[in-house]
């Protein structure tokens, strides 16, 4: 890990979610953490006035972004939500049934496509 991580705020040895209260995608990732009851730090990003350091976290300058305890960065709300579901299976964010998980992913894809259009 380079010293670049010292240039932006994060929870050492913990999860940091870079979010925005007005962004529905960021809220989806935040909900996954809250439902799974995973301790995390939230760093609010003002999307109209992004911090100068935020490009180090996410070069696309979007939210949400997750910094894991190991320092890895994940982007995209669905990726983050599925990561939480995989890391904390006892939280049961996703069904154990493969068909139900597939149907849920289809629903999310269709819903996301309609919102973006």
XYZ file of C-alpha atoms in Angstrom:
117
model
C 0.000 0.000 0.000
C 1.431 3.337 -1.000
C 1.411 6.508 1.074
C -1.381 7.799 -1.154
C -3.961 6.513 1.365
C -2.683 9.051 3.892
C -4.004 11.836 1.647
C -7.693 11.093 2.309
C -9.843 10.260 5.358
C -10.592 6.639 6.195
C -11.152 4.297 9.131
C -7.909 2.453 9.815
C -8.497 -1.318 10.032
C -12.169 -0.765 9.279
C -14.647 -0.073 6.517
C -15.051 3.416 5.111
C -17.950 4.211 2.825
C -17.705 7.399 0.783
C -21.300 8.402 0.296
C -23.758 11.202 -0.332
C -27.086 11.484 1.476
C -28.870 12.591 -1.703
C -27.563 9.810 -3.957
C -29.870 6.756 -4.163
C -27.009 4.538 -5.329
C -24.869 5.480 -2.350
C -27.852 4.880 -0.086
C -28.170 1.339 -1.471
C -24.601 0.554 -0.363
C -25.160 2.235 2.995
C -28.314 0.174 3.574
C -26.360 -3.043 3.005
C -23.934 -2.069 5.766
C -26.710 -1.060 8.136
C -28.838 -4.158 7.530
C -25.807 -6.406 7.960
C -24.907 -4.423 11.099
C -21.309 -4.026 9.966
C -19.383 -1.266 11.762
C -18.287 1.372 9.273
C -17.348 5.010 8.937
C -19.239 7.195 6.478
C -17.449 10.044 4.765
C -19.988 12.380 3.181
C -19.018 13.650 -0.253
C -20.637 16.841 -1.502
C -21.252 15.979 -5.153
C -21.445 19.650 -6.123
C -18.187 20.496 -4.355
C -16.073 17.334 -4.262
C -12.977 17.354 -2.048
C -9.713 17.785 -3.922
C -8.498 14.392 -2.634
C -11.528 12.396 -3.816
C -9.950 11.481 -7.174
C -7.483 9.364 -5.152
C -10.413 7.333 -3.824
C -12.439 7.121 -7.022
C -11.011 8.512 -10.278
C -14.559 8.608 -11.698
C -15.483 10.988 -8.839
C -18.707 9.069 -8.166
C -20.236 7.706 -4.989
C -20.395 5.257 -3.422
C -16.885 3.990 -2.934
C -15.886 1.507 -0.255
C -12.455 1.274 1.333
C -11.991 -2.142 2.926
C -9.875 -2.815 6.034
C -7.092 -4.058 3.733
C -7.101 -0.746 1.836
C -8.751 -2.051 -1.321
C -11.262 0.245 -2.984
C -14.553 -0.897 -4.501
C -16.909 1.216 -6.579
C -20.526 0.797 -7.743
C -23.363 0.296 -5.299
C -24.349 -3.195 -6.451
C -20.769 -4.420 -6.267
C -20.457 -3.012 -2.760
C -23.795 -4.483 -1.627
C -22.864 -7.916 -2.985
C -19.445 -7.662 -1.342
C -21.150 -7.020 2.008
C -23.504 -9.960 1.385
C -20.536 -12.224 0.567
C -18.347 -11.026 3.450
C -21.139 -11.293 6.019
C -23.327 -14.227 4.945
C -24.954 -14.534 8.381
C -26.679 -11.193 7.695
C -28.645 -12.999 4.949
C -28.773 -10.014 2.600
C -29.260 -12.446 -0.277
C -31.263 -15.629 -0.425
C -29.428 -18.939 -0.193
C -31.449 -20.098 -3.210
C -29.624 -19.490 -6.518
C -32.845 -18.904 -8.483
C -34.090 -16.316 -5.989
C -30.720 -14.525 -6.129
C -30.872 -14.511 -9.938
C -34.425 -13.147 -9.896
C -33.398 -10.435 -7.453
C -30.463 -9.437 -9.675
C -32.794 -9.288 -12.689
C -35.234 -7.091 -10.764
C -32.413 -4.766 -9.702
C -31.076 -4.575 -13.263
C -34.511 -3.776 -14.705
C -35.217 -1.219 -11.980
C -31.808 0.438 -12.416
C -32.274 0.605 -16.201
C -35.653 2.310 -15.809
C -34.328 4.850 -13.297
C -31.342 5.719 -15.494
C -33.480 6.169 -18.618
